[in-house]
Amino acid sequence: MSVNIAADPAEAVAGVGDGATVLLGGFGNAGQAHELIDALLDSGAKELTVVSNNAGQGDAGLALLVKESRVGKIICSFPRQSDSWHFDEAYRAGRIELELVPQGNLAERLRAAGAGIGAFFTPTGYGTTLAEGKEVREIQGRNYVLEYPLGGDVALIKALAADEVGNLVYRKTARNFGPVMAAAAARTVVQVEQVLLTGSIDPESVVTPGLYVDTVVEVPTASGEAASREGRLQG
């Protein structure tokens, strides 16, 4: 088994078309695949549905997709913060649709998509506007809301390192939504600091198995540490 090792981010995101549902990893900027998102912006893809923890920050990454009106709908937990001015402007102007999902529900809906779970009941959101129109059931004296899986056509995520068959390790909290998004997407594209030889990663350290990864591109960044410095990569 092997994955496609792309020459650059543009090649890695090739084929992401208009109207695609794109899962973007990252907790704010931590773990966000900025170079892949820039390549997606350059590709011209539009009318995207984006699933992310937030709606973009400052003038980088997801925020630029929103600024350039490439995103028709965003599904996220934190759409507003001090530097989310591009989303705020687009939303107030009616150029983007928002589906607000509590963070735990977002993670579980993604996990459910990757695990093949048809739906699940959660107490989060019960009694609020977020539960309007959804099935509610009382289970052992507590009220729950029915939620459905949330998958995507493609996931763009960032990891610390991959080997030649796509096994991934992450750097600390930059892991965040990466593993569940990799499993939830029909196609997973990953930017890494370093591509290692198969067998270089201790199997006990693998977080996302290569089974869930389709394309890897090596993009060394100033924010990353060389994979060889992370002792957890070696057995």
Tab-separated table of C-alpha atoms in Angstrom:
chain	number	residue	atom	x	y	z
A	1	MET	CA	0.000	0.000	0.000
A	2	SER	CA	1.283	3.466	-0.853
A	3	VAL	CA	0.055	7.028	-1.051
A	4	ASN	CA	0.542	9.687	-3.658
A	5	ILE	CA	3.499	11.912	-2.766
A	6	ALA	CA	2.698	15.232	-4.418
A	7	ALA	CA	5.420	17.526	-5.701
A	8	ASP	CA	3.799	20.664	-4.296
A	9	PRO	CA	0.563	21.880	-2.670
A	10	ALA	CA	-0.986	22.762	-6.055
A	11	GLU	CA	-0.649	19.167	-7.216
A	12	ALA	CA	-1.900	17.917	-3.863
A	13	VAL	CA	-5.236	19.779	-4.069
A	14	ALA	CA	-5.783	19.253	-7.790
A	15	GLY	CA	-9.231	17.842	-8.422
A	16	VAL	CA	-11.044	19.680	-5.645
A	17	GLY	CA	-13.907	21.096	-7.644
A	18	ASP	CA	-16.619	23.695	-7.254
A	19	GLY	CA	-19.217	22.825	-4.632
A	20	ALA	CA	-16.984	20.375	-2.750
A	21	THR	CA	-17.332	19.854	0.988
A	22	VAL	CA	-13.882	20.498	2.440
A	23	LEU	CA	-12.849	19.530	5.967
A	24	LEU	CA	-10.141	21.882	7.229
A	25	GLY	CA	-8.115	20.792	10.223
A	26	GLY	CA	-6.851	23.215	12.811
A	27	PHE	CA	-7.801	24.764	16.109
A	28	GLY	CA	-7.525	28.352	15.050
A	29	ASN	CA	-4.140	28.519	13.342
A	30	ALA	CA	-2.714	25.556	15.275
A	31	GLY	CA	-2.546	22.670	12.848
A	32	GLN	CA	-4.225	24.539	9.996
A	33	ALA	CA	-2.818	23.522	6.603
A	34	HIS	CA	-2.162	27.060	5.352
A	35	GLU	CA	-0.144	26.061	2.296
A	36	LEU	CA	-2.818	23.610	1.127
A	37	ILE	CA	-5.512	26.244	1.662
A	38	ASP	CA	-3.486	28.786	-0.342
A	39	ALA	CA	-3.204	26.243	-3.147
A	40	LEU	CA	-6.952	25.646	-3.002
A	41	LEU	CA	-7.494	29.397	-3.297
A	42	ASP	CA	-5.165	29.538	-6.312
A	43	SER	CA	-7.027	26.626	-7.934
A	44	GLY	CA	-10.149	28.766	-8.323
A	45	ALA	CA	-12.524	26.313	-6.640
A	46	LYS	CA	-15.673	28.089	-5.449
A	47	GLU	CA	-19.052	27.537	-3.795
A	48	LEU	CA	-17.309	25.371	-1.232
A	49	THR	CA	-18.850	24.044	1.958
A	50	VAL	CA	-16.149	24.255	4.607
A	51	VAL	CA	-16.138	22.364	7.898
A	52	SER	CA	-13.744	23.831	10.433
A	53	ASN	CA	-13.406	24.672	14.094
A	54	ASN	CA	-13.756	28.372	13.347
A	55	ALA	CA	-14.443	30.706	10.418
A	56	GLY	CA	-10.928	31.930	9.771
A	57	GLN	CA	-8.549	34.325	11.469
A	58	GLY	CA	-6.833	37.475	10.262
A	59	ASP	CA	-5.750	37.465	6.639
A	60	ALA	CA	-4.467	33.920	6.221
A	61	GLY	CA	-5.709	30.422	5.493
A	62	LEU	CA	-9.463	29.931	5.666
A	63	ALA	CA	-10.014	33.670	6.149
A	64	LEU	CA	-8.704	34.280	2.621
A	65	LEU	CA	-11.127	31.737	1.149
A	66	VAL	CA	-13.943	33.609	2.848
A	67	LYS	CA	-12.585	37.002	1.752
A	68	GLU	CA	-12.477	35.906	-1.887
A	69	SER	CA	-16.076	34.575	-1.708
A	70	ARG	CA	-15.017	30.988	-2.394
A	71	VAL	CA	-17.021	29.622	0.546
A	72	GLY	CA	-20.796	29.360	0.188
A	73	LYS	CA	-21.392	27.704	3.555
A	74	ILE	CA	-19.350	27.159	6.676
A	75	ILE	CA	-20.033	24.601	9.390
A	76	CYS	CA	-18.119	25.504	12.535
A	77	SER	CA	-18.179	26.048	16.278
A	78	PHE	CA	-16.612	29.501	16.661
A	79	PRO	CA	-17.537	31.825	13.788
A	80	ARG	CA	-16.729	35.065	15.574
A	81	GLN	CA	-13.607	36.251	17.327
A	82	SER	CA	-11.540	39.425	17.438
A	83	ASP	CA	-9.879	38.869	14.048
A	84	SER	CA	-12.645	37.097	12.092
A	85	TRP	CA	-13.493	40.265	10.173
A	86	HIS	CA	-13.730	38.598	6.748
A	87	PHE	CA	-16.364	36.123	7.912
A	88	ASP	CA	-18.199	38.833	9.830
A	89	GLU	CA	-18.387	41.049	6.747
A	90	ALA	CA	-19.464	38.210	4.461
A	91	TYR	CA	-22.124	36.966	6.874
A	92	ARG	CA	-23.628	40.395	7.440
A	93	ALA	CA	-23.736	40.924	3.682
A	94	GLY	CA	-25.528	37.603	3.162
A	95	ARG	CA	-22.695	36.111	1.083
A	96	ILE	CA	-22.123	33.075	3.295
A	97	GLU	CA	-24.360	30.595	5.109
A	98	LEU	CA	-23.510	29.487	8.639
A	99	GLU	CA	-24.329	26.226	10.396
A	100	LEU	CA	-23.318	26.559	14.036
A	101	VAL	CA	-22.348	23.286	15.729
A	102	PRO	CA	-21.145	22.915	19.342
A	103	GLN	CA	-17.529	21.818	19.318
A	104	GLY	CA	-18.108	18.423	20.935
A	105	ASN	CA	-20.929	17.719	18.483
A	106	LEU	CA	-18.704	18.761	15.591
A	107	ALA	CA	-15.984	16.327	16.627
A	108	GLU	CA	-18.480	13.519	17.218
A	109	ARG	CA	-20.285	14.082	13.917
A	110	LEU	CA	-16.940	13.831	12.130
A	111	ARG	CA	-16.004	10.734	14.114
A	112	ALA	CA	-19.364	9.158	13.323
A	113	ALA	CA	-18.815	9.694	9.604
A	114	GLY	CA	-15.438	7.966	9.780
A	115	ALA	CA	-16.766	5.116	11.927
A	116	GLY	CA	-19.841	4.408	9.799
A	117	ILE	CA	-22.291	5.392	12.535
A	118	GLY	CA	-25.693	6.326	11.123
A	119	ALA	CA	-26.655	8.874	13.803
A	120	PHE	CA	-26.334	9.464	17.529
A	121	PHE	CA	-28.153	11.161	20.388
A	122	THR	CA	-26.458	13.873	22.439
A	123	PRO	CA	-27.717	16.134	25.222
A	124	THR	CA	-25.705	19.070	23.879
A	125	GLY	CA	-27.954	21.681	22.336
A	126	TYR	CA	-31.203	20.423	23.839
A	127	GLY	CA	-33.595	23.242	24.636
A	128	THR	CA	-31.746	25.772	22.462
A	129	THR	CA	-32.318	27.103	18.953
A	130	LEU	CA	-29.637	24.678	17.750
A	131	ALA	CA	-32.089	21.819	18.352
A	132	GLU	CA	-34.990	23.340	16.431
A	133	GLY	CA	-36.376	20.940	13.841
A	134	LYS	CA	-34.339	18.009	15.135
A	135	GLU	CA	-35.629	14.811	16.688
A	136	VAL	CA	-35.563	14.838	20.488
A	137	ARG	CA	-35.822	11.738	22.646
A	138	GLU	CA	-35.910	11.158	26.371
A	139	ILE	CA	-33.501	8.413	27.408
A	140	GLN	CA	-33.377	7.315	31.053
A	141	GLY	CA	-34.894	10.572	32.184
A	142	ARG	CA	-32.643	12.868	30.165
A	143	ASN	CA	-33.422	14.639	26.894
A	144	TYR	CA	-31.215	14.122	23.869
A	145	VAL	CA	-30.995	15.567	20.351
A	146	LEU	CA	-30.445	13.401	17.262
A	147	GLU	CA	-27.381	14.385	15.243
A	148	TYR	CA	-26.103	12.970	11.951
A	149	PRO	CA	-22.587	12.209	10.678
A	150	LEU	CA	-20.617	14.944	8.959
A	151	GLY	CA	-18.363	13.737	6.164
A	152	GLY	CA	-16.540	15.532	3.376
A	153	ASP	CA	-15.339	15.150	-0.176
A	154	VAL	CA	-11.817	16.055	0.874
A	155	ALA	CA	-9.915	16.795	4.090
A	156	LEU	CA	-6.969	19.185	4.092
A	157	ILE	CA	-4.966	18.604	7.256
A	158	LYS	CA	-1.495	19.118	8.663
A	159	ALA	CA	0.715	16.603	10.441
A	160	LEU	CA	4.280	16.634	11.690
A	161	ALA	CA	5.480	13.708	9.584
A	162	ALA	CA	4.341	10.895	7.335
A	163	ASP	CA	6.057	7.821	6.043
A	164	GLU	CA	5.861	6.570	2.474
A	165	VAL	CA	2.654	4.630	3.105
A	166	GLY	CA	0.901	7.585	4.717
A	167	ASN	CA	1.105	6.806	8.431
A	168	LEU	CA	0.918	10.095	10.330
A	169	VAL	CA	2.185	11.581	13.561
A	170	TYR	CA	1.237	15.052	14.758
A	171	ARG	CA	2.895	17.732	16.823
A	172	LYS	CA	1.160	18.142	20.182
A	173	THR	CA	-2.117	20.128	20.033
A	174	ALA	CA	-1.718	20.655	16.295
A	175	ARG	CA	-3.287	17.196	16.066
A	176	ASN	CA	-6.788	18.490	17.036
A	177	PHE	CA	-9.329	17.555	14.320
A	178	GLY	CA	-6.804	15.908	11.994
A	179	PRO	CA	-7.472	12.251	12.866
A	180	VAL	CA	-11.278	12.431	12.757
A	181	MET	CA	-11.274	14.498	9.563
A	182	ALA	CA	-8.892	12.076	7.866
A	183	ALA	CA	-11.334	9.255	8.570
A	184	ALA	CA	-14.438	11.270	7.650
A	185	ALA	CA	-13.365	12.404	4.184
A	186	ALA	CA	-13.580	10.516	0.910
A	187	ARG	CA	-10.102	11.845	0.111
A	188	THR	CA	-7.482	13.026	2.594
A	189	VAL	CA	-4.643	15.374	1.675
A	190	VAL	CA	-1.945	16.010	4.267
A	191	GLN	CA	0.912	18.499	4.408
A	192	VAL	CA	3.811	17.417	6.583
A	193	GLU	CA	7.140	18.780	7.708
A	194	GLN	CA	8.921	15.654	6.555
A	195	VAL	CA	8.274	12.428	4.637
A	196	LEU	CA	10.166	9.544	6.232
A	197	LEU	CA	11.104	6.112	4.984
A	198	THR	CA	8.590	3.381	5.683
A	199	GLY	CA	9.468	1.833	9.024
A	200	SER	CA	10.941	5.048	10.428
A	201	ILE	CA	7.889	5.723	12.582
A	202	ASP	CA	7.384	3.546	15.630
A	203	PRO	CA	4.050	1.755	15.008
A	204	GLU	CA	3.023	2.612	18.571
A	205	SER	CA	3.388	6.302	17.698
A	206	VAL	CA	1.188	6.276	14.600
A	207	VAL	CA	-1.935	8.363	15.202
A	208	THR	CA	-3.580	8.235	11.761
A	209	PRO	CA	-2.926	5.016	9.818
A	210	GLY	CA	-2.056	5.348	6.155
A	211	LEU	CA	-5.342	3.623	5.319
A	212	TYR	CA	-7.020	7.015	5.746
A	213	VAL	CA	-4.495	9.035	3.733
A	214	ASP	CA	-4.517	9.534	-0.038
A	215	THR	CA	-2.007	12.308	-0.752
A	216	VAL	CA	0.969	13.664	1.169
A	217	VAL	CA	3.026	16.742	0.353
A	218	GLU	CA	6.164	17.816	2.170
A	219	VAL	CA	5.989	21.499	3.166
A	220	PRO	CA	8.619	22.481	5.739
A	221	THR	CA	7.409	25.518	7.712
A	222	ALA	CA	8.924	27.819	10.269
A	223	SER	CA	6.357	26.753	12.858
A	224	GLY	CA	7.246	23.083	12.669
A	225	GLU	CA	10.018	21.048	14.195
A	226	ALA	CA	12.001	18.587	12.130
A	227	ALA	CA	10.478	15.163	12.538
A	228	SER	CA	13.861	13.682	13.324
A	229	ARG	CA	13.946	15.767	16.519
A	230	GLU	CA	10.792	14.146	17.844
A	231	GLY	CA	11.940	11.095	19.772
A	232	ARG	CA	8.457	9.591	19.580
A	233	LEU	CA	8.987	8.830	15.881
A	234	GLN	CA	11.619	6.244	16.610
A	235	GLY	CA	11.086	2.846	18.139
